[in-house]
Tab-separated table of C-alpha atoms in Angstrom:
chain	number	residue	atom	x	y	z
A	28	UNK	CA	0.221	-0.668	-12.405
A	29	UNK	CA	-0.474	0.283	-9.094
A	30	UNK	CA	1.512	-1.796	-6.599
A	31	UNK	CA	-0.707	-1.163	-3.288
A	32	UNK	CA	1.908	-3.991	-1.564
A	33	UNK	CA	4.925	-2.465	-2.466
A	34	UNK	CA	3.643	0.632	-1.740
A	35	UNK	CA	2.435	-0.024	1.863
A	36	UNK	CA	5.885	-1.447	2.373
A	37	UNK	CA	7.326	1.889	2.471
A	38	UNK	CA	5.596	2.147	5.577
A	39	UNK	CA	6.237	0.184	8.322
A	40	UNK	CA	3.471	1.409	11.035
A	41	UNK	CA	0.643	-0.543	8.845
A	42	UNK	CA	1.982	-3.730	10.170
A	43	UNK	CA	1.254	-3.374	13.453
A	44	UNK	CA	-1.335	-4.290	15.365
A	45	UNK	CA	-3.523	-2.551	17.640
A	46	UNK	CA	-5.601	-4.319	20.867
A	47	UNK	CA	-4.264	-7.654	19.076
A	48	UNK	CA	-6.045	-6.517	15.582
A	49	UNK	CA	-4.397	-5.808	12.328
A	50	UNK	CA	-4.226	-1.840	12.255
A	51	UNK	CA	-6.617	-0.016	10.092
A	52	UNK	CA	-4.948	3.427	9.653
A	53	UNK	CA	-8.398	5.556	8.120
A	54	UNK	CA	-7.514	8.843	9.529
A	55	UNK	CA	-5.640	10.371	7.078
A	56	UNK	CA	-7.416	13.424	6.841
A	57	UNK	CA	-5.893	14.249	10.008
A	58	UNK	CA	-2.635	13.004	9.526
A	59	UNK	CA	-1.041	10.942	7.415
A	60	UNK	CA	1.975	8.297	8.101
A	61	UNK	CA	5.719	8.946	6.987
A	62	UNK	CA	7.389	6.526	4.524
A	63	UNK	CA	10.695	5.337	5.184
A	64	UNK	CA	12.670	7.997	2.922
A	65	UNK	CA	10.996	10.517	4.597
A	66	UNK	CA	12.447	9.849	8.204
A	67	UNK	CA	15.784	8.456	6.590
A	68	UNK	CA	16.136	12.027	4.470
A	69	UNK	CA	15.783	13.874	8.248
A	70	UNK	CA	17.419	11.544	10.196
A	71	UNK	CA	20.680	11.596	7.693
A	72	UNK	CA	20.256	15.741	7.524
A	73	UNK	CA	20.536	15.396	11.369
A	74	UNK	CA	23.664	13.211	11.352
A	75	UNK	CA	25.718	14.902	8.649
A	76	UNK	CA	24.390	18.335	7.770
A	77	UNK	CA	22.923	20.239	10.820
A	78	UNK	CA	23.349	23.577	10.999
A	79	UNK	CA	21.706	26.916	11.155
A	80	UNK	CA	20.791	28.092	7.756
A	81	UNK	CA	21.453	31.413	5.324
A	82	UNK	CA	23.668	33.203	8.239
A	83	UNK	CA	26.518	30.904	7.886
A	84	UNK	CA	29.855	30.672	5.973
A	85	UNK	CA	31.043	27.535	7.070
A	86	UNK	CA	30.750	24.413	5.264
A	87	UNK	CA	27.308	22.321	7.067
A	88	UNK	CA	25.563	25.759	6.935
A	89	UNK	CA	26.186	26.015	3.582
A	90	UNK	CA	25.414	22.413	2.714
A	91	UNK	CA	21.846	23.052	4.917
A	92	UNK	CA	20.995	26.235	3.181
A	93	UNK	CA	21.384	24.611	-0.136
A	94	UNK	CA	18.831	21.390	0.624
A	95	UNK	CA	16.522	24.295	2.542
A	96	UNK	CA	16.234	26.478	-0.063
A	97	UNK	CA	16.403	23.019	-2.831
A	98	UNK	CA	13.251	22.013	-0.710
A	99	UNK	CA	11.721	25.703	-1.787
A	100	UNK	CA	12.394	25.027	-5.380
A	101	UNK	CA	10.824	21.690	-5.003
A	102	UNK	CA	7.321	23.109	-3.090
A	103	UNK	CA	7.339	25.612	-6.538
A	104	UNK	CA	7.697	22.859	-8.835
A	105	UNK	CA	4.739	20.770	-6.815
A	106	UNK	CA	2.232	23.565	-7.433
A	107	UNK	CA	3.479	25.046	-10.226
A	108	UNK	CA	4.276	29.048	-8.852
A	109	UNK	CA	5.704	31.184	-11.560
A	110	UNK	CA	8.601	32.031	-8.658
A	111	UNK	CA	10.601	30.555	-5.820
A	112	UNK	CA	10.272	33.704	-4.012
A	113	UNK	CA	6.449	33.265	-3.725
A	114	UNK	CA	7.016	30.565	-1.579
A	115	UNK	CA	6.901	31.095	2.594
A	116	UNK	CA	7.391	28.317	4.808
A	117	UNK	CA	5.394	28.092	7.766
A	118	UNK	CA	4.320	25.770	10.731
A	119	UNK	CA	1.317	24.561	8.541
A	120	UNK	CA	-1.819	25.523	7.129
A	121	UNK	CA	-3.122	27.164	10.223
A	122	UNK	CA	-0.021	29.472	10.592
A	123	UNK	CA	-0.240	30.322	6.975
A	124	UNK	CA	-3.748	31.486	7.903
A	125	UNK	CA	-3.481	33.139	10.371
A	126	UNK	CA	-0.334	35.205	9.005
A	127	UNK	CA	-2.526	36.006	5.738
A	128	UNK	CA	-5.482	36.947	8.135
A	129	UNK	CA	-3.371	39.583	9.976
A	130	UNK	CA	-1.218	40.903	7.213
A	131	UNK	CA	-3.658	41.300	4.866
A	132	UNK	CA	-6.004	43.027	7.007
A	133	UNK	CA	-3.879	45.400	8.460
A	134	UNK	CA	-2.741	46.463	5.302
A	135	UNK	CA	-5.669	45.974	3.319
A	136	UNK	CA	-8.735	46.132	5.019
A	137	UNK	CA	-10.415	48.597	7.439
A	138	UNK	CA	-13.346	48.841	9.570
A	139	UNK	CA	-16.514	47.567	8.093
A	140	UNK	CA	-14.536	45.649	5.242
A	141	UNK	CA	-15.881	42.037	5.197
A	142	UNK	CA	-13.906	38.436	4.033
A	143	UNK	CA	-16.296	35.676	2.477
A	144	UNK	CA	-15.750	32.244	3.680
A	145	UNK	CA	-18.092	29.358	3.541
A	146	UNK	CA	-19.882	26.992	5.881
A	147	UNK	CA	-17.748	24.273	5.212
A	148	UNK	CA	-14.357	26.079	6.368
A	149	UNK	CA	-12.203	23.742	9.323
A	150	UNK	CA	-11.751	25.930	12.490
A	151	UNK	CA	-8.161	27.620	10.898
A	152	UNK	CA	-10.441	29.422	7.895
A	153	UNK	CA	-12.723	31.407	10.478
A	154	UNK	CA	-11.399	31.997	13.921
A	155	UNK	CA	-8.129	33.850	12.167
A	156	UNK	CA	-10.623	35.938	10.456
A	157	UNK	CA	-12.711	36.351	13.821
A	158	UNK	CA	-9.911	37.592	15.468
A	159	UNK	CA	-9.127	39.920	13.129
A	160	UNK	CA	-12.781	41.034	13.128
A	161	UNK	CA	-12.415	41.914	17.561
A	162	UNK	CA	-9.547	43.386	16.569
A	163	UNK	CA	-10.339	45.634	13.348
A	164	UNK	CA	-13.592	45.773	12.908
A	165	UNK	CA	-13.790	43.592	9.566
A	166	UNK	CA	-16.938	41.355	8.970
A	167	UNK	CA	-16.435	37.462	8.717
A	168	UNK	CA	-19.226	36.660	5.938
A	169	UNK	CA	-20.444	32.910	5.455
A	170	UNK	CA	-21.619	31.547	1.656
A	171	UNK	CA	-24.361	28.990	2.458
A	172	UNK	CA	-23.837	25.212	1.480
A	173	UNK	CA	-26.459	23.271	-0.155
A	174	UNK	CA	-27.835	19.926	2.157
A	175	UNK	CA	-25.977	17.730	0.073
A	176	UNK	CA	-22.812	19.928	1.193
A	177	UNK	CA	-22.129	21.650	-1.885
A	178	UNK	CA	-21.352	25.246	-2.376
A	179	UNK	CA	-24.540	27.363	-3.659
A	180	UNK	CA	-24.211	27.650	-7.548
A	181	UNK	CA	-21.448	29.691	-8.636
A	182	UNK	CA	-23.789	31.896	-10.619
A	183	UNK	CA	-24.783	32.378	-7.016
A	184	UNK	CA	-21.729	33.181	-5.183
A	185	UNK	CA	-21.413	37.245	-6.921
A	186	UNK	CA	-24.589	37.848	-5.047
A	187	UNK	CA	-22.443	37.314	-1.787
A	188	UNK	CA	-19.636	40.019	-3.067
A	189	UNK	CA	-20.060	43.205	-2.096
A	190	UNK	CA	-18.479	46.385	-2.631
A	191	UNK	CA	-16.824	46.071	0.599
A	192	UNK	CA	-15.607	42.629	0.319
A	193	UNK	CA	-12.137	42.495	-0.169
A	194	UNK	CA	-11.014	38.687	0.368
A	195	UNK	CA	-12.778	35.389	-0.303
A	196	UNK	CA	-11.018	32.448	1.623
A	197	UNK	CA	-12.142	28.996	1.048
A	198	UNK	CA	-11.290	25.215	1.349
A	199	UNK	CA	-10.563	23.671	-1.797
A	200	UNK	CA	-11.582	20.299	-0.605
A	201	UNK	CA	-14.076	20.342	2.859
A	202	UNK	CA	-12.315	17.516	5.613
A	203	UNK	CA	-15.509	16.891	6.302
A	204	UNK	CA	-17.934	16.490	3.714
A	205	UNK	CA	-15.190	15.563	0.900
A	206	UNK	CA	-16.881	17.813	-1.585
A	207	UNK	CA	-14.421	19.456	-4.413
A	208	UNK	CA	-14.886	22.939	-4.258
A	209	UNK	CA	-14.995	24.718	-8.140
A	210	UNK	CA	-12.473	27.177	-6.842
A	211	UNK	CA	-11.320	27.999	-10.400
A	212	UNK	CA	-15.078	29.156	-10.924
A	213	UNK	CA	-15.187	30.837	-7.591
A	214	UNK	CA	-11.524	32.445	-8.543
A	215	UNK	CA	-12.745	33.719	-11.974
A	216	UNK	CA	-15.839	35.332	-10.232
A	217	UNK	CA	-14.391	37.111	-7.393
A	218	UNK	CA	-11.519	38.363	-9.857
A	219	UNK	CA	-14.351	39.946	-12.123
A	220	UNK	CA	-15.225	41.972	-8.676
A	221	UNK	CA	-11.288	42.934	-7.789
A	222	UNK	CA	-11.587	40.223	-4.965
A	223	UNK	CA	-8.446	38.058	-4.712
A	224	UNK	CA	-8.733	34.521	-3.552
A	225	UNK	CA	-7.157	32.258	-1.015
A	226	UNK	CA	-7.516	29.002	-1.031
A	227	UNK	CA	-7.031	26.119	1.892
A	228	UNK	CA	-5.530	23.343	0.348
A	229	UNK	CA	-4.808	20.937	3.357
A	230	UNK	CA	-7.104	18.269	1.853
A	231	UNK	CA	-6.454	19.047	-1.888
A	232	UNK	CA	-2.374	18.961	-2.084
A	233	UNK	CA	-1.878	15.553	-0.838
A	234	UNK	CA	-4.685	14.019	-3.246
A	235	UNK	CA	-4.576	15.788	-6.826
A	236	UNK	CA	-2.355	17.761	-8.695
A	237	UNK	CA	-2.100	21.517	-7.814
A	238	UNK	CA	-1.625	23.841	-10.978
A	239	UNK	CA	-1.905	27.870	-9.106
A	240	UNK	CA	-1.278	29.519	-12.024
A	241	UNK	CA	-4.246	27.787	-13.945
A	242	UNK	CA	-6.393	27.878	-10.578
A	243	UNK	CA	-5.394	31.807	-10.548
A	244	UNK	CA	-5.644	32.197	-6.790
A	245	UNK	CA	-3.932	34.731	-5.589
A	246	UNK	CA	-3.050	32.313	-2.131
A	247	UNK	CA	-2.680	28.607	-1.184
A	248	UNK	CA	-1.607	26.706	1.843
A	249	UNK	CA	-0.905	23.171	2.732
A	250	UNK	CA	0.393	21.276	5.179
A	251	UNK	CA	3.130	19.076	5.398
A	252	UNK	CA	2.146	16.234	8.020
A	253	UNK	CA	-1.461	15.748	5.712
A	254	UNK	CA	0.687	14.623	2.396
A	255	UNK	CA	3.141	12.192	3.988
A	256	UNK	CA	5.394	14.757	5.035
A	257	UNK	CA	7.094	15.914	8.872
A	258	UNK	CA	4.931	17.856	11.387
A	259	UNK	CA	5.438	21.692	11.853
A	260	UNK	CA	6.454	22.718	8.169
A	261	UNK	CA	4.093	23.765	6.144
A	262	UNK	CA	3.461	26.378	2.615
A	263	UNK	CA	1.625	29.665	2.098
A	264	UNK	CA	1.784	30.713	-1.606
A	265	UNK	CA	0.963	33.868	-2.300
A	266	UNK	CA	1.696	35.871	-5.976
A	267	UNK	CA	4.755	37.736	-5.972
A	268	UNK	CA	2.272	41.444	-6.039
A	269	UNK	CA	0.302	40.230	-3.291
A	270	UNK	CA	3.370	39.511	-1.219
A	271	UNK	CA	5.189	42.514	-1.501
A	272	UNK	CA	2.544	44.466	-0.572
A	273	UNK	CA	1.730	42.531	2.792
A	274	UNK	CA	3.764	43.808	6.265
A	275	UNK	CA	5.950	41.022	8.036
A	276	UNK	CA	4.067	38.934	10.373
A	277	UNK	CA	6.799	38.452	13.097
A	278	UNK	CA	10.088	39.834	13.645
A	279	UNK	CA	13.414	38.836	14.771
A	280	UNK	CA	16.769	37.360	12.750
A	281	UNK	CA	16.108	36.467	8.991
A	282	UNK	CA	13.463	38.770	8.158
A	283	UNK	CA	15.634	41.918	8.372
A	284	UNK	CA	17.579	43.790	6.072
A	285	UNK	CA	19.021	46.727	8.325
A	286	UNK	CA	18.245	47.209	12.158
A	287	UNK	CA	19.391	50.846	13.671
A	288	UNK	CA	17.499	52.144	16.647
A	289	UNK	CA	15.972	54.341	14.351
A	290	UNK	CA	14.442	52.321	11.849
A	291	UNK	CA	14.764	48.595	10.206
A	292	UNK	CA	14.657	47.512	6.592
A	293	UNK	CA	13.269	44.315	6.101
A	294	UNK	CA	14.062	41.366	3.626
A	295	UNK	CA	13.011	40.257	0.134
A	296	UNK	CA	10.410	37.918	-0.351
A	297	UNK	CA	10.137	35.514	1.242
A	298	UNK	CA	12.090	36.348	4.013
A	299	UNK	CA	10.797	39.023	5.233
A	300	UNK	CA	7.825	36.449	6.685
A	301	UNK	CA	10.557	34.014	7.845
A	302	UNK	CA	11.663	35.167	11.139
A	303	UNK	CA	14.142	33.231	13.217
A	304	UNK	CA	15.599	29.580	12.741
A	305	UNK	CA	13.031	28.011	10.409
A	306	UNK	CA	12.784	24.194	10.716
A	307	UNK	CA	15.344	22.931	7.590
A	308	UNK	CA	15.121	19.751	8.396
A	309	UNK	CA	11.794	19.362	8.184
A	310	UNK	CA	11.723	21.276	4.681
A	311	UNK	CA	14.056	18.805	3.567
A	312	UNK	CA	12.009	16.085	5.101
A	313	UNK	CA	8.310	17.883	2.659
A	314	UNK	CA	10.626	17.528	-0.351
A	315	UNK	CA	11.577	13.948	0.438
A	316	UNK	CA	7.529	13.703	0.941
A	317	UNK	CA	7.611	15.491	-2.427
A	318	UNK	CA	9.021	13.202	-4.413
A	319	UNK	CA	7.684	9.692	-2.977
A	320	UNK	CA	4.702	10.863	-4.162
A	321	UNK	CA	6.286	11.964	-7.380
A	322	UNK	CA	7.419	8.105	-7.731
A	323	UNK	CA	4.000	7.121	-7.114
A	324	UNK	CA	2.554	9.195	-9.556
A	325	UNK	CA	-0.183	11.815	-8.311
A	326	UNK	CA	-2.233	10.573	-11.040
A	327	UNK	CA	-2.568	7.128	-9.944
A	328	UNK	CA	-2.666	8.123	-6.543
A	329	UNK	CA	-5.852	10.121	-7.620
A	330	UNK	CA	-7.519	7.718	-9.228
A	331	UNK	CA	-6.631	5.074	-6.532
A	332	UNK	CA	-8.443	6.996	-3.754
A	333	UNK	CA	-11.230	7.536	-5.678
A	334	UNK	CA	-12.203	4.302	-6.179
A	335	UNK	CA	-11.700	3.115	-2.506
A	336	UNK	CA	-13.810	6.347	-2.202
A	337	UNK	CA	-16.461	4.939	-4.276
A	338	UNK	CA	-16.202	2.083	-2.922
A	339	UNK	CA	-16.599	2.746	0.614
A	340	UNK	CA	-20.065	5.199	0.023
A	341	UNK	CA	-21.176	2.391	-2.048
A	342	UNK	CA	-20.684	-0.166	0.919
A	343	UNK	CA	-21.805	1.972	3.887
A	344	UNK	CA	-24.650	2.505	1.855
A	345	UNK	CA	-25.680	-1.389	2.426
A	346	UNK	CA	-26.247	-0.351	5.896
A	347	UNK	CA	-29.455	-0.117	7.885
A	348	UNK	CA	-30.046	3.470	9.194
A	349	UNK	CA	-26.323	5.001	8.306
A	350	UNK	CA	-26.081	8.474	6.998
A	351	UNK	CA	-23.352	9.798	4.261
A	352	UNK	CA	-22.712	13.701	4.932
A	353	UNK	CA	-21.702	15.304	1.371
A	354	UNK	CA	-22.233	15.211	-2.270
A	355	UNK	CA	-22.504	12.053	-4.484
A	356	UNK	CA	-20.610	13.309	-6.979
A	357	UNK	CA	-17.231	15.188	-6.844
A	358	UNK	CA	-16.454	13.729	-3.710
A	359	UNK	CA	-12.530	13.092	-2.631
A	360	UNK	CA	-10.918	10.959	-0.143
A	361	UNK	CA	-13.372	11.348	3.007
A	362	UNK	CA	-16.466	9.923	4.266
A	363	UNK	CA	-18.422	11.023	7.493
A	364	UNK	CA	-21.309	9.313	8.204
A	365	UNK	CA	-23.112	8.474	11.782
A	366	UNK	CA	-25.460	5.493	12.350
A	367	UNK	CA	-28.869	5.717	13.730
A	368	UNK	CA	-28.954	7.166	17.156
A	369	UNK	CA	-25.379	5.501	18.114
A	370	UNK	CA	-23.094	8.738	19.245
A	371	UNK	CA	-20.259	8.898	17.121
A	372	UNK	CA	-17.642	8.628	19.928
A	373	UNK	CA	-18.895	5.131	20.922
A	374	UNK	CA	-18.726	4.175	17.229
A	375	UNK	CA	-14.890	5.116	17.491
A	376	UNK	CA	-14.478	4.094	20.469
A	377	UNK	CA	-15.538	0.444	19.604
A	378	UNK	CA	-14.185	0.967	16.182
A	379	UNK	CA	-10.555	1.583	17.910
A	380	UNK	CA	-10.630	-1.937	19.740
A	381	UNK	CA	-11.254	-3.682	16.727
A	382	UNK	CA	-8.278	-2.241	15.081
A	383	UNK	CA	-9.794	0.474	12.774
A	384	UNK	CA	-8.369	3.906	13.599
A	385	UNK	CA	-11.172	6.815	12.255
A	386	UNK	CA	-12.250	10.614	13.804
A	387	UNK	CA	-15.389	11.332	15.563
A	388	UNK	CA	-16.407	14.480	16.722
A	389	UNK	CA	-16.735	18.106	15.189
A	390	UNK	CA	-13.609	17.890	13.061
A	391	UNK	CA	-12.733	21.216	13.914
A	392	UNK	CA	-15.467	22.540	11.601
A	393	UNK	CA	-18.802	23.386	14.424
A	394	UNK	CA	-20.444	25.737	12.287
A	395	UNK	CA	-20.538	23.068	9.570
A	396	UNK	CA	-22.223	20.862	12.470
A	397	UNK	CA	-24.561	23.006	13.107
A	398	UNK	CA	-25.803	23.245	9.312
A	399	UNK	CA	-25.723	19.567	9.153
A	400	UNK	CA	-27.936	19.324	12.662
A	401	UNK	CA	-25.777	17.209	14.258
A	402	UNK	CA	-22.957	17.472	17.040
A	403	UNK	CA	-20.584	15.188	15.220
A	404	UNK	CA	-19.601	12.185	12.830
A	405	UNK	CA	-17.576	9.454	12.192
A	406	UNK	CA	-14.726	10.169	9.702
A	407	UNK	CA	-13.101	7.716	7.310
A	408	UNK	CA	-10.519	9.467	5.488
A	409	UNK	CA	-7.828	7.531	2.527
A	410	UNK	CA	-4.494	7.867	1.744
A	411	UNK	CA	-2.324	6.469	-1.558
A	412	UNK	CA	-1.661	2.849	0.933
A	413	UNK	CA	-5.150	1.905	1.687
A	414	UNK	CA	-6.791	-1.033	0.281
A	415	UNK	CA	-10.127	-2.095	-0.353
A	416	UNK	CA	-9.714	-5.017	2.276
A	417	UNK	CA	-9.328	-2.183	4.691
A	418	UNK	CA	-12.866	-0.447	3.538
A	419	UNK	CA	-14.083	-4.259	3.852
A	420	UNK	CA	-12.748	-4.414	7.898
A	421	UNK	CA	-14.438	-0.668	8.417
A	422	UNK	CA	-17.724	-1.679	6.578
A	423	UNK	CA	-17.614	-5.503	9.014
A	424	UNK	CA	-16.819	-3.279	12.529
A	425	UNK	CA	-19.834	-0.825	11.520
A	426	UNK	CA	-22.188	-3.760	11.570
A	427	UNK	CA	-20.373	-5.448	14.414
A	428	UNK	CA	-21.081	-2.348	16.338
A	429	UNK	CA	-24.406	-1.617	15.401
A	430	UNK	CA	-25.632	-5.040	16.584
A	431	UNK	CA	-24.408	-3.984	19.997
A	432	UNK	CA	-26.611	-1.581	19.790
């Protein structure tokens, strides 16, 4: 059984209120809240083990390296990598991008070379790339979404590869449409070509499991904060041939194996992308995340999100003049939608005094705007402790609003 009481008991934020209103927490997608043994793992790691990691032979450093490099084990485990070492910690998704976008194109691409991403991609899939592109001379490529927001048919997607494409990098799940990319499909494909895959899981690791040895992509990144987890620690997997064959991103202490004034060595995997103090505590506090949802069960967690899901499309749908962005079908744990010709910030806006917390706006993802024809939406996006009460109290404001209108 699913316990949604118990479980919303592990965190106490959701029983506050908000302007004198019960707080509706629906913005998940952006950031999810942090259950109790989460902040009690840090907060105890604070008061009786801090200390500076791997360069120490004293006792706490010892005692911190051992729940740092535990937490490593624990991210392999979670999406099943063949090896510890093809786990880097970062700052989140976006750093994990951006240190894939300008290793991998300084050692593997030149000028003219081209990366395929889609029109769904958040912000930290394409401006990495477009950097790379002032600086290099690669070409940032776009596969076309249907207008229900789903990827053209992956029959469709080899006429996109070319003989100088040499990555494809795409969301597994879009935060703003909610449609479930067939990456395995897309992986399979590009592999026929030589084209290795990397794949944005910020939406996808906190709501299903992640196998990425059965996906086959050849990178994955996450985020910490999105799945329960601390701020400012997040994963890029990448497979162990991939890796070694990528320069270090940064340097400074950790990543090195020998410094002269002549030359430096630099560290095994993954050190040698790990430069300076990473943040232990907090990859002790994504391990604690780790394993609450472990004791929830990622399977029910799945199939309790995809109800409310369900159930939310199927109420805003009971609306005069709303509009649902993404597919029917295959659609995870977000819902955008705007409401006539009421602007999406003054549905938030209004939303926010009534107690129910949602995004407007672009959601860092402009280009997908643009393809939808409209400068923004409102977001709803669920996480493992929302009820259907709460769908109820977004579904009320929305008409409560609209009359005002």
């Amino acid at each position: 059984m699913y316990d949604i009481n118990k479980v919303r008991e592990d965190f106490p934020i959701l029983a506050r209120e908000v302007y004198g209103k019960p707080l509706v927490y629906l913005d998940n997608a952006a950031t999810t809240q942090k259950p109790l043994c989460v902040l009690d793992a840090m907060r105890d790691e604070y008061l009786n083990v801090n200390a500076n990691v791997h360069r120490g032979v004293h006792y706490l450093s010892q005692q911190a390296t051992d729940l740092h490099e535990a937490a490593r084990e624990k991210v392999r485990g979670f999406i099943n990598a063949e090896k510890t070492e093809e786990i880097v910690f970062t700052r989140g998704t976006t750093e994990a991008v951006n240190l894939l976008a300008s290793t991998f194109c300084e050692s593997q691409m030149q000028a003219g070379d081209e990366v395929l991403v889609t029109d769904m991609e958040h912000h930290s899939n394409i401006v990495p790339w477009q950097l790379q592109a002032m600086k290099r001379g690669i070409v940032v490529r776009h596969l076309p979404i249907t207008d229900d927001g789903r990827l053209v048919c992956c029959d469709g997607i080899a006429a996109y590869l070319t003989e100088r494409t040499k990555l494809v990098s795409m969301t597994h799940v879009s935060n703003v449409l909610g449609t479930i990319n067939p990456v395995t499909d897309v992986i399979r494909i590009a592999h026929e070509h030589g084209i290795p895959v990397m794949v944005d899981g910020a939406q996808s690791a906190p709501h299903m499991k992640i196998d990425v040895q059965d996906m086959d992509c050849d990178f994955y990144a996450f985020s910490g904060h999105k799945m329960y987890g601390p701020t400012g620690i997040g994963v890029l997997y990448g497979k162990e041939t991939w890796l070694e064959k990528l320069p270090p991103y940064q340097g400074g202490g950790e990543m090195i194996d020998k410094v002269t004034w002549e030359q430096t060595t630099f560290e095994r995997l993954p050190f040698k992308f790990e430069a300076g103090t990473p943040d232990y505590i907090a990859t002790h506090g994504l391990a604690t995340a780790i394993d609450y949802l472990g004791s929830v069960g990622l399977d029910r967690v799945e199939a309790h999100e995809h109800e409310l899901t369900r159930y939310c499309m199927e109420q805003l749908q009971t609306i005069d003049g709303l509009t649902i962005y993404g597919p029917a079908e295959n659609h995870d744990a977000v819902v955008s939608f705007n409401v006539g010709h009421i602007h999406h910030l003054d549905m938030g806006t209004l939303l926010d005094r009534l107690g129910i917390a949602v995004r407007t706006g672009h959601h860092c993802a402009q280009p997908l705007m643009d393809r939808l024809g409209v400068k923004g939406t409102v977001r709803a996006s669920f996480a493992l402790y929302n009820t259907k009460e709460e769908v109820d109290a977004l579904v009320a404001g929305i008409r409560r609003v609209s009359q005002m209108f």
